[in-house]
Coordinates of C-alpha atoms in Angstrom, one line a residue:
X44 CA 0.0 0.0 0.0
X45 CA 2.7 2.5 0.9
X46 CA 4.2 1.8 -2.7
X47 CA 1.0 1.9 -4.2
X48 CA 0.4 5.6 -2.7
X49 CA 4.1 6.8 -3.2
X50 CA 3.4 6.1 -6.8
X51 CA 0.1 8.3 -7.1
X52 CA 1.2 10.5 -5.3
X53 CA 4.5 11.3 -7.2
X54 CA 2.2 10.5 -11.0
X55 CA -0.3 13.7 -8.6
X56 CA 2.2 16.0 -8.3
X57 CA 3.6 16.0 -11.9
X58 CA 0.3 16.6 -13.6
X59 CA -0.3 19.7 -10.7
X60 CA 3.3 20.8 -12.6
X61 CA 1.8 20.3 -15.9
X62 CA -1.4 22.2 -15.1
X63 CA -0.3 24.9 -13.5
X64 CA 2.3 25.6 -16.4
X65 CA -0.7 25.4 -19.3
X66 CA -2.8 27.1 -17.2
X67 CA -0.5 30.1 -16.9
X68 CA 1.3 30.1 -19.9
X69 CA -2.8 30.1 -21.6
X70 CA -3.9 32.8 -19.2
X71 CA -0.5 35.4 -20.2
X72 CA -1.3 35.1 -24.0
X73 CA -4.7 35.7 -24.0
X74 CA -5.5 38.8 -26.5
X75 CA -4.9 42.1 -24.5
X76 CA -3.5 41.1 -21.2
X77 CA -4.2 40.8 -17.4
X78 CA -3.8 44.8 -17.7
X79 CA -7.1 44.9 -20.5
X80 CA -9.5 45.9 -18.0
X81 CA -7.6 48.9 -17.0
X82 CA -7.2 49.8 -21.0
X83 CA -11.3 50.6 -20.5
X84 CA -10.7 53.4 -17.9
X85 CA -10.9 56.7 -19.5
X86 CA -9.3 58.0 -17.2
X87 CA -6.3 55.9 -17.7
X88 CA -3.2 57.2 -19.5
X89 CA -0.3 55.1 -21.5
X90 CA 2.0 56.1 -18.8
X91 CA 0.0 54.7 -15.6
X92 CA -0.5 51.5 -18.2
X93 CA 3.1 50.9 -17.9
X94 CA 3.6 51.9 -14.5
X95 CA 0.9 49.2 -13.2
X96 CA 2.9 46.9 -16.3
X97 CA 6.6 47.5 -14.1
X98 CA 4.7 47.0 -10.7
X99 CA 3.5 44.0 -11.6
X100 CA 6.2 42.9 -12.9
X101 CA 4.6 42.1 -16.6
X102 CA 7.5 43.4 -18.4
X103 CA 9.6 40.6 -17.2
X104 CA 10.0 37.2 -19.3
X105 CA 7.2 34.3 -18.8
X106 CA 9.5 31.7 -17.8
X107 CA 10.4 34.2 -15.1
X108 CA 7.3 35.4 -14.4
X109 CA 5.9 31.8 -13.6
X110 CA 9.1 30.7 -11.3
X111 CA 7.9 33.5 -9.6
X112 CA 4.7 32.8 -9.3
X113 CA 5.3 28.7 -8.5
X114 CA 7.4 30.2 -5.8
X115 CA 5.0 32.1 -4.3
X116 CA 2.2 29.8 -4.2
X117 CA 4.5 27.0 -2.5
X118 CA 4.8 29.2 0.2
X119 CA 1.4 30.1 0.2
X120 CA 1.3 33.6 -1.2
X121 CA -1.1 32.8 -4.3
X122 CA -1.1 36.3 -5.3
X123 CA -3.2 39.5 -5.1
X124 CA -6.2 40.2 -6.9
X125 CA -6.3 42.8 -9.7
X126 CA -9.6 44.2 -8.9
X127 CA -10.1 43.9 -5.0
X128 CA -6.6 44.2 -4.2
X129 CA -6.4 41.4 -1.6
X130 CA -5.0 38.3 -1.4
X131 CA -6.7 35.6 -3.9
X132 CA -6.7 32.9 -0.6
X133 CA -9.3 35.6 1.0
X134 CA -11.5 35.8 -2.2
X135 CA -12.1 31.9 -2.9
X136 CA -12.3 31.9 0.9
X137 CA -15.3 34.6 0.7
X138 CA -17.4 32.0 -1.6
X139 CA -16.2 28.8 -0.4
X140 CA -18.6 28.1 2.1
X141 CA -21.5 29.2 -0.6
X142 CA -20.2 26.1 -2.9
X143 CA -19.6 23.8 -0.3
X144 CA -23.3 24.3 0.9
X145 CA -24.7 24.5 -3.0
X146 CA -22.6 21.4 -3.8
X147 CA -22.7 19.2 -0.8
X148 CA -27.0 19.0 -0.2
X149 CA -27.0 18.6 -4.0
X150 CA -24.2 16.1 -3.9
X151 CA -26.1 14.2 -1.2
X152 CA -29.1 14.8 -3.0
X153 CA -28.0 13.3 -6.4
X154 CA -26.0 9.9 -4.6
X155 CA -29.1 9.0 -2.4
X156 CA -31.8 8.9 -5.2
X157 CA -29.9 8.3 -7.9
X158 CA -28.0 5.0 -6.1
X159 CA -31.7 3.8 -5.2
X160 CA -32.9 4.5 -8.8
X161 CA -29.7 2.7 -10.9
X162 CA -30.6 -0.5 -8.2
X163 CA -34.1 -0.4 -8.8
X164 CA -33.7 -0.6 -12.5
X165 CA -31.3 -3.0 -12.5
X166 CA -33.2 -5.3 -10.2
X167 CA -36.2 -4.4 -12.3
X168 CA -34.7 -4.7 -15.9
X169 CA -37.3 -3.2 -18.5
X170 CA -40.0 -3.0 -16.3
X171 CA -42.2 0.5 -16.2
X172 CA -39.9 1.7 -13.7
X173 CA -36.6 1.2 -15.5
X174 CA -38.3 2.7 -18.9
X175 CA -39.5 5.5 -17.4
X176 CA -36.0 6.0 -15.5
X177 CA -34.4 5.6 -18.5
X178 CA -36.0 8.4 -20.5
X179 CA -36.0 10.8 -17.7
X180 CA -32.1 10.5 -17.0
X181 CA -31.8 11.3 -20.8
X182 CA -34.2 14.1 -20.8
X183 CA -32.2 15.4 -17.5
X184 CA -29.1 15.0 -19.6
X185 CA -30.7 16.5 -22.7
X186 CA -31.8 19.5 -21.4
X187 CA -29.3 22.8 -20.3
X188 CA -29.1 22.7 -16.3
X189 CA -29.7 26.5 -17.2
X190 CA -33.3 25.9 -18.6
X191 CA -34.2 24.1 -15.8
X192 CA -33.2 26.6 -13.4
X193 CA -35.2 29.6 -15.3
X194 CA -37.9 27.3 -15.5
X195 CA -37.8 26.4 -11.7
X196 CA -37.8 30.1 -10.7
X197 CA -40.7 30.7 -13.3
X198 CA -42.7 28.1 -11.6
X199 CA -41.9 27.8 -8.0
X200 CA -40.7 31.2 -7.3
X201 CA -42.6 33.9 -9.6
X202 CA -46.1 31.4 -10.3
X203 CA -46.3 29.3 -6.7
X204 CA -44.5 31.6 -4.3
X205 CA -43.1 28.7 -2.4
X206 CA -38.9 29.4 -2.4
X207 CA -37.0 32.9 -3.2
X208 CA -35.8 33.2 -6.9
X209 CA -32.2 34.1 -6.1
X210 CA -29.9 34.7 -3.3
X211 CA -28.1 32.6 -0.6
X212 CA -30.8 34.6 2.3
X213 CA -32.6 37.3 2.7
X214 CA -30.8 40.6 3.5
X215 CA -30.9 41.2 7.5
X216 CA -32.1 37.0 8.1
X217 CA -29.2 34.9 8.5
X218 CA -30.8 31.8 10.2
X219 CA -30.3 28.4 8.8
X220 CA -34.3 28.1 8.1
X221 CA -33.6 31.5 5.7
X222 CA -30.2 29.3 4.6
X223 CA -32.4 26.3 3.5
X224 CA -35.3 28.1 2.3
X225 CA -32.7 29.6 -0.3
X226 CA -30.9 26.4 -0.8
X227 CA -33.8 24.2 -1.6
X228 CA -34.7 25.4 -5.3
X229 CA -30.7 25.7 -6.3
X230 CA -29.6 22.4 -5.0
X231 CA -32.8 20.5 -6.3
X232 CA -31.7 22.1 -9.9
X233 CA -28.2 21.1 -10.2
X234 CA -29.0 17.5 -9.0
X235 CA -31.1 16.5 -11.8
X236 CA -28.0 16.3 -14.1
X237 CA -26.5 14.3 -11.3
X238 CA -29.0 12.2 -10.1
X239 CA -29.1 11.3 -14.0
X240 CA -25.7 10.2 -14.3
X241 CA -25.5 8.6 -10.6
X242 CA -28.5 6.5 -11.7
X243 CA -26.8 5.4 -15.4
X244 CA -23.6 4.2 -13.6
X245 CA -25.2 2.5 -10.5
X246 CA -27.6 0.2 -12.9
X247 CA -24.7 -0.5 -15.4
X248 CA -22.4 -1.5 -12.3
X249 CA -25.3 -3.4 -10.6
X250 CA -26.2 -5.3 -14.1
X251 CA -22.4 -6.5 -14.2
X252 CA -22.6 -7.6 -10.6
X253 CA -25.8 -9.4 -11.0
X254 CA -24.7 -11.4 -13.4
X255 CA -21.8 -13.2 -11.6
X256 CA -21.0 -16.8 -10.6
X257 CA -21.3 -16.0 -6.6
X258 CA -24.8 -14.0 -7.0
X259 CA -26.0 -17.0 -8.8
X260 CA -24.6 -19.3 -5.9
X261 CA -25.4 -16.9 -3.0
X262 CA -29.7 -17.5 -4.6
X263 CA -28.7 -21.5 -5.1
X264 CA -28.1 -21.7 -1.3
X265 CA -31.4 -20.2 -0.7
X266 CA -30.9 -16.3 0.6
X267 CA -33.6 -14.1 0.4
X268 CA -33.6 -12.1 -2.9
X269 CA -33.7 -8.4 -0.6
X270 CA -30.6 -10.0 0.8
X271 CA -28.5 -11.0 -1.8
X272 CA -29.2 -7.6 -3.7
X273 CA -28.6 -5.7 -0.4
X274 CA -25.5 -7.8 0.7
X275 CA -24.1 -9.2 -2.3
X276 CA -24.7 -6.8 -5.3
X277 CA -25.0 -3.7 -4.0
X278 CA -21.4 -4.0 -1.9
X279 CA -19.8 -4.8 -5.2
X280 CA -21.1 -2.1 -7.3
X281 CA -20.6 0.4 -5.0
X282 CA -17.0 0.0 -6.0
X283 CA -17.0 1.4 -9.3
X284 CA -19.2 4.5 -8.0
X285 CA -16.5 5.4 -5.2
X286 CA -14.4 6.4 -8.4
X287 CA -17.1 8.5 -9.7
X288 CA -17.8 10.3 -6.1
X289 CA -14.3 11.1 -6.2
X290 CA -14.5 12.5 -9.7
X291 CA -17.4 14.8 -8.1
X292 CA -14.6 16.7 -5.8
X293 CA -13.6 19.1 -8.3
X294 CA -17.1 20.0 -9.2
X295 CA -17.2 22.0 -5.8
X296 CA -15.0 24.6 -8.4
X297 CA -16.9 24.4 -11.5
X298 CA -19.6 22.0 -11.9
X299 CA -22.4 24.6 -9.6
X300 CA -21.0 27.9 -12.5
X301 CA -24.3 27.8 -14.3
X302 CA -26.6 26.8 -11.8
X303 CA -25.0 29.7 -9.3
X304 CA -25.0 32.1 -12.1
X305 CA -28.8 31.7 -12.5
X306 CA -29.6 32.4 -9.2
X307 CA -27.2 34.7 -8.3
X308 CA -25.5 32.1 -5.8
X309 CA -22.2 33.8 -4.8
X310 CA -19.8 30.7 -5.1
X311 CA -17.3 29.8 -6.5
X312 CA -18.3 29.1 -10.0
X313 CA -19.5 32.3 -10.4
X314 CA -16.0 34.0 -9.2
X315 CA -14.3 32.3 -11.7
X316 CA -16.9 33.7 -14.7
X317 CA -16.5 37.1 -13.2
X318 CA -12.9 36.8 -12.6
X319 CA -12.2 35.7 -16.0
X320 CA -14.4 38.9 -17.2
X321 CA -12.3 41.3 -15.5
X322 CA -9.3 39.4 -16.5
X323 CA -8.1 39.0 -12.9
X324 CA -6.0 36.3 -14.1
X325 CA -4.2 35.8 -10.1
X326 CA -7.8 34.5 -8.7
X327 CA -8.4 33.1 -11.9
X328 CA -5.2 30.7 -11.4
X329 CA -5.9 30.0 -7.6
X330 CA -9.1 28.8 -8.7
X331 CA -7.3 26.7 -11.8
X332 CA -5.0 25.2 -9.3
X333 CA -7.8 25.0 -6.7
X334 CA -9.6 23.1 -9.2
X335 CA -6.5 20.7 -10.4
X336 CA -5.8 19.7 -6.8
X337 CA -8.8 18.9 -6.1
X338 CA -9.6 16.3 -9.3
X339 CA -5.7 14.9 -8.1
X340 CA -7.3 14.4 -4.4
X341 CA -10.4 12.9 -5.4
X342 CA -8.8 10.6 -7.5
X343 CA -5.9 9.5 -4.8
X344 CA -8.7 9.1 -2.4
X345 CA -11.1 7.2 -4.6
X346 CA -8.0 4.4 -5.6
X347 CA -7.0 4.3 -1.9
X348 CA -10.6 3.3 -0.5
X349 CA -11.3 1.0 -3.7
X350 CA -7.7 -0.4 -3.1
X351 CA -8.6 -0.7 0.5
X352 CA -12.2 -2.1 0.2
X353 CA -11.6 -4.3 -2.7
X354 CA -7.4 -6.4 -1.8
X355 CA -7.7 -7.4 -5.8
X356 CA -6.9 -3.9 -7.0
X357 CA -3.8 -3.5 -3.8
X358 CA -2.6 -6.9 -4.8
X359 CA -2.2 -6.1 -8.6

């Protein structure tokens, strides 16, 4: 096991490398520079362009410029930002906790139904249930998250009354009932998509499982059919989901953008969209690498509990 982890972790660290070098090299050639926003200001002249270009230290060489920055961030400076002009830990900090909350209940949301559903319609195999679970995951998958947020607000919000149309709470009401009475709509949203592919995956993986010698011998000594499924199958395919929960990590970063954007959630996502429309390119890279490290770490932590769970995967 130690070998096995040594090895990710080294294979973790030189994609992070790889990243973080497209990532900025991409960002610094971008048409009109980290300095375009300022360009706008009328009240801007050529000189104070290339004063702010010195300060900043643009004029130097890329290859420079990004030891410079790699430096920094290994020591935990990850920069200032452009347009707030403090540190870009302090920003993503500001709208963390929005995206964890967004993410997580829909997270939850989207594993518990859509685990139940993909084990229902396995154990079902083209019965009502399974048709109908079928068409609605591709309908769900179809169909822009973005339409069925506007169509949610439309109906529930404008139409029914019944949950606010925007916002994380209400201006002056910070309780967690205000919190949840927010969250509801949002979260229910962005876990269609999910709840979707959760549901795809878990019946594929439970079809494979079903089919297997010691399911077939576990029914030929008699067990009840709840608990061979509940024992037997679903501990097996759960294996190949644990890979796909950790694939969800990142998603905390980008997966909520559209969603948050629509109703005006102040998370994560929708720092990076406006970061990357004022061109603050040092959040914009924190969030990148944010981003990057947190695929890496979902993916260690997946292949260490399947490799712990399942001793076929440690032994090879």
């Amino acid at each position: 096991m130690a070998g096995f982890l040594f090895n990710r972790l080294w294979q973790s660290i030189i994609l992070l490398v790889i990243v973080s070098i497209i990532g900025f090299t991409v960002l610094n050639m971008i048409p009109g520079g980290p300095l375009s926003q300022f360009a706008l200001d009328a009240s801007m002249t050529q000189a104070d362009i290339e004063r702010l270009t010195r300060q900043l230290g643009l004029d130097r060489p890329l290859l420079l410029r990004y030891f410079d920055w790699a430096w920094q961030m290994l020591r935990g400076d990850w920069g200032t930002s452009f347009r707030d002009g403090v540190p870009v830990i302090q920003v993503i900090g500001r709208h963390l906790f929005a995206t964890l909350l967004l993410m997580g209940s829909s997270t939850a949301i989207s594993i518990a139904i859509g685990t139940w559903i993909g084990i229902r319609g396995a154990t079902h195999r083209y019965s009502g249930f399974d048709y109908a679970a079928t068409i609605g995951a591709m309908i769900a998958l179809s169909i822009p998250t973005f339409w069925f947020g506007l169509v949610g607000i439309y109906v529930f919000s404008l139409k029914l009354g019944w949950v606010p149309a925007g916002n994380m709470y209400t201006i002056g009401d910070q309780s967690v009932l205000n919190y949840l009475h927010h969250l509801v709509l949002p979260s229910l949203v962005l876990s269609l998509v999910n709840i979707a592919t959760w549901s795809r995956y878990m019946r594929s993986a439970t079809l494979d499982v079903i089919n297997q010698d010691f399911i077939k011998t576990a029914r030929a000594k008699g067990l009840r059919e709840r608990r061979v499924v509940m024992k037997h199958v679903v501990g097996n395919a759960l294996l190949p989901m644990i890979t796909l929960a950790g694939m969800q990590l990142p998603t905390i970063l980008g997966g909520a953008l559209v969603t948050e954007t629509v109703f005006t959630w102040p998370g994560m996502g929708r720092l990076f969209l406006d970061s990357l429309g004022y061109s603050d390119y040092p959040v914009v890279m924190g969030l990148l690498m944010l981003s990057a490290i947190l695929t890496l770490l979902g993916n260690l932590i997946a292949d260490v509990i399947v490799a712990t769970v399942d001793p076929r995967i440690r032994l090879a």
